[in-house]
Amino acid sequence: MSALATSAATTRTHEATPHATSTGLSNVKLAVWAFLASECLLFGALISTYLLYRGRSIVGPYPHQIYDIPYTSVSSFVLLMSSLTMVLALAAVQRGDTRRMRVWLLATALLGMTFVGGQAYEFTSFVRQGLTLHTNLFGSSFFVLTGFHGAHVTIGIVMLLSLFGLSLRGKLGPENAETVELIGLYWHFVDVVWIVIFTVVYLIPS
Amino acid sequence: MAIVEREPIAEATLVETAAPSAAALRRPHATTGAWSWFTTIDHKKIGILYGATAFVFFIVGGLEALLIRLQLARPNGHVLSAEAYNQIFTMHGLTMIFLVVMPLSNGFANYIVPLQIGARDVAFPRLNAFGYWVFVIGGLFLYSSFLLGGAPNGGWFNYAPLSAHQFAPGHNIDFYVLGIQILGIASLTSAVNLIVTIINMRAPGMSFMRMPVFTWMTLVVNFLLLFAMPVIAVALVLLTFDRLFGTNFFNVSAGGDPLLWQHLFWLFGHPEVYILILPAMGVVSEVLPVFSRKPLFGYPFVVFSGIAIGFMGWGVWAHHMFAAGLGPVATSGFAISTMLIAVPTGVKIFNWLATIAGGSVRAKTPFLMAVGFVTMFVIGGLSGVTHSIVPADTQQTDTYYIVAHFHYVLFGGSMFGLFAGFYYWWPKVFGYSLNDRIGKVQFWLMLIGFNATFGPMHILGLQGMPRRIYRYAPGMGWSTWNFIETIGAFIIAFSVFLFIVNVWRSKRAQVAAGDDPWDARTLEWATSSPPPPYNFAEIPVVHSRDDLWRRKYVEDEDGKVMPVPPVASTEEDQEAGEVHVHMPSPSYFPLVAALGLPIIGYGLIYHLIWVDVIGLLVLLTGVYAWALEPPTEPEVEIEAHGEPDHPDGDGEPEPVPALTAGGTEGGSE
C-alpha cells in the first residue's frame, strides 16, 4: 500500500485549505458561549418566577424579616473576588507558570467553597427561622433560585478541582490554557448571574 | 480498515495516552458489526440511528392514534376506558412531537448538514452520540411508565395546577416532568453541537449566503432549541419540585399562579412549533429545485424568511392562551403578531411555487411529497391564521378544529416534508434508491387518508366537538364524520406499511443509485453513496451557491444550460487511491453517561436517595472517562501530519504523537 503517496496527497490538501475553523474561534469556545447563552434563559426564567411571586406570599416569614444583607454582602464579595483569582490562574497558565496557576486555581475553588458554605449556613438559619421550601411562595421561589445558582457554583468548584488534579499529574500545561479559559468563562458567568440575583432578590425592597 | 496491522502500536501507546480510568475498559475501535453501533460517533451512523429509532416511535405513536380513532369511530365507544384514553392521547402527542418529528429532523440534520457544508463530521462527535443516547433512553424512560402504574395523562401541555400532586396523584405526571427533562438535555446538547458545526466547520468558500437552505433551517432550529429548552426546563423543574418536594409554585391556595405554567410552557411551546416545521421546510427547499431543475427562487428571501420566523416565533406564544383571559392589550398584541408571522411563511410558499413554475419538473416521489407538504401546509397555515382572530379563537379553543389545524401543519407539513427527505436522501445514505412506483402509491394513499382523517375535524370542531373526550353521545351529529376519520386513519396506516414494504423490497433489489442519482445541486451529492467515513477525500472548495450544479453545468451566451465538458478532476485522482483521514475514535462513554440520567429519574420518582447517588456516579464516571480520553486514539489511525480541520472539539486537546505514516505503517507491517 502506498502510504507515502497518500500521505503526500492529503498533506497537499491541507496546505490548500489552511483554515482551522470558519470563524477563527475554536469549536469548544463557541460551544461554551452557546451553552452560556442557553443558561441565560434558564436563570432568566427562574428570576422571572421569583419576581412574579414577589410580595404574593400569603403567610410569613417575609423577605425583610429574614434577610441578613451584611452577611450576604460579604459572601457576595468573596464570590466576586474568586473571579479575580480565576483571571490570575488563566494569566499564569498562559505564561507557563504552572506553580502559580495551581495556587490561583485552588484559591478560586476555596473562595467558591466559602461562598457555597456561606449559602448552606444562610439556608440553615432561614430554616431555623421558619422558612422552608413548603412555607410560602417566597420560600419556594427563593430556595429554588438560589439553590440552582449554588448548584452551578458547586459544579464550577468540581471542575476547578479537576483542573488542579490534572495539573498535579502534569497534564495541564500552557498548551491547555484554553481549557482553563473555558472553565473561567463558566465561572465568570456564574458570578455575573449572582450579581443579578443579589440585586434583584436581596437589595431591591419588595 | 485493517486493524490487525496496527495492533503492535496499540499495545505501545495505550499505556501512555489513555487515562487510567479508561485503561481498564479498552477503547473500542470496531467500526463494523452490531456492537459498533453502540460506540459509534460517526455523524452518519448517528443520523441513521436517529432515523431508525424515531421511525420505531412513529409506528408506536401511530398505533396509539389508531386506538384513539377506534375508540371514537362510533358513539359511546368502548375500546378504551377514560383513564386509558387520557394516557393514550397524551403519549400519542408526546411521542409524535418529542420522539418522532424532532429526532427525525435531527437525524436528517446529523447526516446531511456536515455533508452539505463540506465537513468531515460534526464539531463534537462524542457529544453527538451522547445526545442520541439520551434521546433513546429518555424515550424508553417515558414509555416505562406504562409498566410502572400508568403513563402521563395530562395532555402534551400538561397544565398545572391540574397536573400538580393534589389533582394528579400517582406517578403518571412524574414520568412526564422527568422524561421531558431528559429529552430536553438531548436536544440542548445536539443544538450546541449543530450550531458550532454550521458556524465553524464550513468548507472554504462556503459563506453563509452560499449555504444550502436545509442547513440554514437547521441552524435556525437549533438556535430556537438553544433558547427554548431552558424555558421548558425551568417549568418542568418547578412542577417537579411541587410534586416531589412540596413547593408552592402551582399551589393556588398558597397564592400560586396557574398562568405561570401556561406562560413558561408556551414560551417554549410556540418556538417548538417552528422547531418541528422548519426542518421540513428546509427539506422541501432542497427537493423542489432539484426536481424542477431550477435554482431555488429567491434564495435570500427564503433564508431571511426562515430567520424572521425564528425571531417572530418568540412573540406569539400567548395566542395559545386567548381563552385564559389575558386582557385586551396583551390579547390584541399577540393577535397582531400572530397575523404578522404568516407573512414570512407566505413568502416561502410563493418562493416554492415560483421555483416549480417554468421548471422542467420530474414528478418523482420526493417531488410529490414536497408538493404535498406545500399544499397541506397552506391549509394548516390558513387555519392557523384564523386563530389570530380572538373571538373566533375563543370559539375554536379545545375543539377538534385545533386538532385539525395542528395535524395539517405537523403531519401534512412536517411528516410529508420528512417523507420527501426519506425518498430524496435514501440513495445517498444507503446506496440504493427506494422504488418510485410504490412511493407514488404511498404518496397518494397518504394524501387521501390524511385528508379523510383530518379534513372533517375542521367541521366537527366548528360544530363544537371538544378535544380529549373519550366518548360522545349518538345524537350529536358527529357520528358520520368520526367514522370517516377512522377509515382515513387506517388508510394512513396502510400507506406507512407500504413505505416499510418499499424499504424491504428496495433493499433486496439493491439497485445501485450512483453518487448523484437526481442530478442534484448541493455538496452531499459530490461524494460517494454511501459516503466514506471521512465524507470527502479532499475538502471541497466552494465557489458559488449550488456549487455541485455549477461544477456540472454552465450557461452559454443565450442562457442555455450546458454540461461542463468532462476534465480529469482532482477528486477522481483522490478516489483512485486509498485515502487515510484521521477520524475521531469510537467511545463507550457517551452511552455510559447517558445511562446515569434515567437512574437519577427513577430515584427521584420513588424517593430513593441511594438510587440517585448511583445514577449520579454513573453519570460522573461517564463524563470523567469521556473528558480524560483523547478524542482520537493514536493507535486507530495513524496521522501523517497535524491536521488543522479534523473535528476534535470535545474534551481536552491532546497532542497527537507526530508519527509519519510511512514510518509507522512500514514498521507494523
XYZ file of N, CA and C in Angstrom, chain B residues 248-358:
333
model
N -44.553 25.441 46.383
C -45.887 26.028 46.195
C -46.088 26.715 44.859
N -45.214 26.456 43.872
C -45.281 27.266 42.655
C -46.668 27.243 42.005
N -47.292 26.089 42.004
C -48.605 25.990 41.347
C -49.703 25.670 42.350
N -49.409 25.949 43.620
C -50.379 25.684 44.671
C -51.239 26.934 44.859
N -52.454 26.889 44.318
C -53.286 28.091 44.282
C -53.643 28.546 45.693
N -53.805 27.608 46.637
C -54.197 28.010 47.989
C -53.076 28.781 48.686
N -51.825 28.636 48.194
C -50.732 29.418 48.773
C -50.453 30.668 47.938
N -51.297 30.949 46.944
C -51.109 32.138 46.109
C -50.469 31.842 44.762
N -50.206 30.577 44.474
C -49.569 30.205 43.203
C -50.442 30.586 42.015
N -49.786 30.882 40.898
C -50.497 31.427 39.748
C -50.599 30.373 38.652
N -51.810 29.980 38.270
C -51.950 28.956 37.229
C -51.397 29.424 35.880
N -51.356 30.765 35.667
C -50.862 31.248 34.383
C -49.358 31.071 34.241
N -48.636 30.887 35.370
C -47.185 30.758 35.289
C -46.805 29.581 34.396
N -47.454 28.431 34.631
C -47.132 27.260 33.800
C -47.454 27.547 32.337
N -48.637 28.140 32.116
C -49.034 28.371 30.716
C -48.043 29.267 29.999
N -47.596 30.341 30.682
C -46.637 31.243 30.030
C -45.323 30.532 29.752
N -44.785 29.848 30.790
C -43.495 29.180 30.575
C -43.637 28.104 29.508
N -44.722 27.335 29.594
C -44.863 26.240 28.638
C -44.964 26.760 27.214
N -45.807 27.772 26.995
C -45.994 28.225 25.603
C -44.854 29.107 25.131
N -44.108 29.705 26.069
C -42.909 30.427 25.634
C -41.904 29.437 25.042
N -41.931 28.206 25.568
C -41.203 27.130 24.896
C -42.032 26.583 23.738
N -43.321 26.414 23.961
C -44.168 25.626 23.065
C -44.349 26.241 21.703
N -44.367 27.589 21.627
C -44.542 28.105 20.279
C -43.270 28.052 19.443
N -42.105 28.451 19.989
C -40.881 28.163 19.221
C -40.785 26.680 18.855
N -41.239 25.824 19.737
C -41.223 24.385 19.454
C -41.976 24.064 18.163
N -43.083 24.775 17.924
C -43.839 24.553 16.698
C -42.953 24.793 15.479
N -42.123 25.843 15.560
C -41.234 26.129 14.432
C -40.054 25.172 14.408
N -39.678 24.666 15.586
C -38.650 23.629 15.636
C -39.134 22.405 14.855
N -40.442 22.152 14.891
C -40.989 20.986 14.204
C -41.156 21.212 12.700
N -41.422 22.447 12.284
C -41.768 22.656 10.876
C -40.582 23.135 10.039
N -39.666 23.926 10.625
C -38.587 24.498 9.804
C -37.689 23.447 9.145
N -37.329 22.331 9.821
C -36.512 21.338 9.117
C -37.209 20.806 7.873
N -38.525 20.558 7.973
C -39.257 20.066 6.806
C -39.263 21.123 5.710
N -39.374 22.397 6.099
C -39.283 23.466 5.091
C -37.923 23.436 4.407
N -36.884 23.138 5.196
C -35.548 23.022 4.619
C -35.474 21.890 3.609
N -36.053 20.738 3.958
C -36.028 19.593 3.041
C -36.723 19.963 1.737
N -37.894 20.592 1.868
C -38.668 20.942 0.674
C -37.893 21.939 -0.189
N -37.178 22.850 0.473
C -36.390 23.824 -0.286
C -35.216 23.174 -1.011
N -34.811 21.976 -0.592
C -33.788 21.239 -1.330
C -34.411 20.445 -2.477
N -35.571 19.826 -2.197
C -36.164 18.886 -3.151
C -36.744 19.621 -4.365
N -37.485 20.701 -4.120
C -38.186 21.346 -5.238
C -37.231 21.861 -6.322
N -36.120 22.547 -5.981
C -35.218 22.989 -7.064
C -34.640 21.812 -7.853
N -34.270 20.721 -7.143
C -33.639 19.602 -7.844
C -34.603 18.987 -8.848
N -35.863 18.824 -8.443
C -36.811 18.144 -9.328
C -37.485 19.105 -10.308
N -37.254 20.413 -10.140
C -37.723 21.360 -11.148
C -36.566 21.793 -12.039
N -35.366 21.333 -11.712
C -34.150 21.698 -12.446
C -34.019 23.199 -12.622
N -34.236 23.895 -11.503
C -34.077 25.350 -11.457
C -33.496 25.684 -10.092
N -32.734 26.767 -9.996
C -32.325 27.165 -8.645
C -33.538 27.588 -7.828
N -33.373 27.525 -6.510
C -34.469 27.958 -5.634
C -34.783 29.419 -5.938
N -36.063 29.707 -6.151
C -36.463 31.079 -6.470
C -36.300 31.935 -5.219
N -35.575 33.045 -5.352
C -35.470 33.993 -4.240
C -34.801 33.407 -3.007
N -33.632 32.760 -3.205
C -32.915 32.147 -2.078
C -32.790 33.075 -0.864
N -32.356 34.359 -1.048
C -32.220 35.192 0.160
C -33.548 35.388 0.882
N -34.643 35.441 0.119
C -35.938 35.631 0.765
C -36.328 34.407 1.577
N -36.031 33.238 1.022
C -36.363 32.012 1.754
C -35.544 31.947 3.041
N -34.249 32.279 2.933
C -33.384 32.231 4.116
C -33.840 33.251 5.151
N -34.023 34.503 4.711
C -34.374 35.529 5.686
C -35.776 35.329 6.238
N -36.673 34.739 5.444
C -37.995 34.409 5.998
C -37.846 33.383 7.108
N -36.958 32.409 6.899
C -36.739 31.411 7.941
C -36.199 32.050 9.207
N -35.253 32.999 9.035
C -34.705 33.692 10.209
C -35.792 34.537 10.867
N -36.602 35.205 10.035
C -37.675 36.037 10.586
C -38.651 35.196 11.382
N -38.972 34.001 10.859
C -39.873 33.115 11.602
C -39.230 32.762 12.943
N -37.898 32.513 12.907
C -37.197 32.181 14.141
C -37.307 33.279 15.185
N -37.202 34.543 14.758
C -37.332 35.644 15.725
C -38.783 35.844 16.144
N -39.684 35.914 15.148
C -41.075 36.233 15.476
C -41.738 35.110 16.257
N -41.201 33.896 16.111
C -41.752 32.768 16.854
C -41.737 32.978 18.363
N -40.903 33.931 18.821
C -40.848 34.214 20.257
C -41.912 35.192 20.703
N -42.641 35.782 19.768
C -43.580 36.832 20.154
C -45.033 36.474 19.954
N -45.332 35.219 19.845
C -46.723 34.857 19.532
C -47.308 33.856 20.521
N -46.544 33.497 21.581
C -46.952 32.333 22.368
C -48.331 32.464 23.008
N -48.720 33.700 23.343
C -49.959 33.813 24.120
C -51.210 33.567 23.280
N -51.066 33.370 21.952
C -52.279 33.020 21.197
C -52.764 31.618 21.580
N -51.920 30.864 22.278
C -52.393 29.586 22.815
C -53.235 29.799 24.064
N -53.233 31.044 24.574
C -53.840 31.299 25.881
C -54.953 32.337 25.804
N -55.481 32.578 24.590
C -56.518 33.603 24.485
C -57.699 33.300 25.392
N -58.003 32.024 25.549
C -59.159 31.668 26.368
C -58.898 31.897 27.850
N -57.605 32.132 28.228
C -57.293 32.329 29.641
C -57.671 33.725 30.127
N -57.938 34.647 29.195
C -58.343 35.980 29.624
C -57.168 36.838 30.050
N -56.318 37.221 29.106
C -55.115 37.971 29.467
C -55.362 39.475 29.479
N -56.531 39.891 29.082
C -56.799 41.326 28.992
C -56.654 41.800 27.567
N -57.336 42.929 27.223
C -57.407 43.350 25.819
C -56.065 43.748 25.220
N -55.168 44.373 26.007
C -53.908 44.844 25.419
C -53.045 43.659 25.003
N -52.811 42.733 25.947
C -51.984 41.573 25.631
C -52.613 40.774 24.503
N -53.904 40.588 24.570
C -54.571 39.780 23.557
C -54.422 40.400 22.177
N -54.630 41.733 22.080
C -54.512 42.383 20.773
C -53.088 42.271 20.257
N -52.113 42.492 21.133
C -50.713 42.415 20.716
C -50.385 41.058 20.142
N -50.784 40.038 20.850
C -50.446 38.700 20.372
C -51.262 38.330 19.127
N -52.477 38.883 19.005
C -53.256 38.629 17.797
C -52.540 39.211 16.582
N -52.018 40.445 16.745
C -51.344 41.102 15.615
C -50.062 40.351 15.258
N -49.272 39.977 16.287
C -48.026 39.276 15.972
C -48.320 37.933 15.307
N -49.437 37.307 15.677
C -49.782 36.033 15.057
C -50.137 36.206 13.587
N -50.823 37.334 13.281
C -51.111 37.586 11.866
C -49.819 37.862 11.114
N -48.891 38.615 11.766
C -47.649 39.005 11.087
C -46.781 37.815 10.743
N -46.766 36.808 11.617
C -45.840 35.709 11.376
C -46.263 34.898 10.151
N -47.510 35.093 9.707
C -47.931 34.412 8.485
C -47.229 34.995 7.261
N -46.692 36.221 7.390
C -46.087 36.871 6.211
C -44.828 36.140 5.746
N -43.814 35.961 6.632
C -42.637 35.229 6.136
C -42.973 33.814 5.675
N -43.953 33.197 6.320
C -44.337 31.860 5.881
C -44.917 31.927 4.474
N -45.763 32.941 4.230
C -46.342 33.100 2.901
C -45.276 33.369 1.847
N -44.249 34.155 2.230
C -43.149 34.427 1.303
C -42.533 33.117 0.839
N -42.320 32.212 1.802
C -41.714 30.929 1.442
C -42.603 30.152 0.475
N -43.906 30.128 0.765
C -44.823 29.378 -0.091
C -44.708 29.868 -1.534
N -44.728 31.220 -1.704
C -44.681 31.751 -3.070
C -43.329 31.470 -3.724
N -42.259 31.478 -2.917
C -40.951 31.139 -3.493
C -40.919 29.702 -3.984
N -41.535 28.806 -3.224
C -41.556 27.406 -3.665
C -42.363 27.268 -4.954
N -43.520 27.957 -4.987
C -44.346 27.875 -6.209
C -43.577 28.429 -7.399
N -42.877 29.551 -7.201
C -42.131 30.153 -8.301
C -40.952 29.273 -8.711
N -40.452 28.468 -7.753
C -39.384 27.537 -8.115
C -39.897 26.467 -9.073
N -41.105 25.982 -8.807
C -41.673 24.938 -9.668
C -42.063 25.532 -11.023
N -42.607 26.752 -10.987
C -43.161 27.343 -12.210
C -42.083 27.485 -13.278
N -42.368 26.987 -14.458
C -41.432 27.127 -15.565
C -40.254 26.171 -15.526
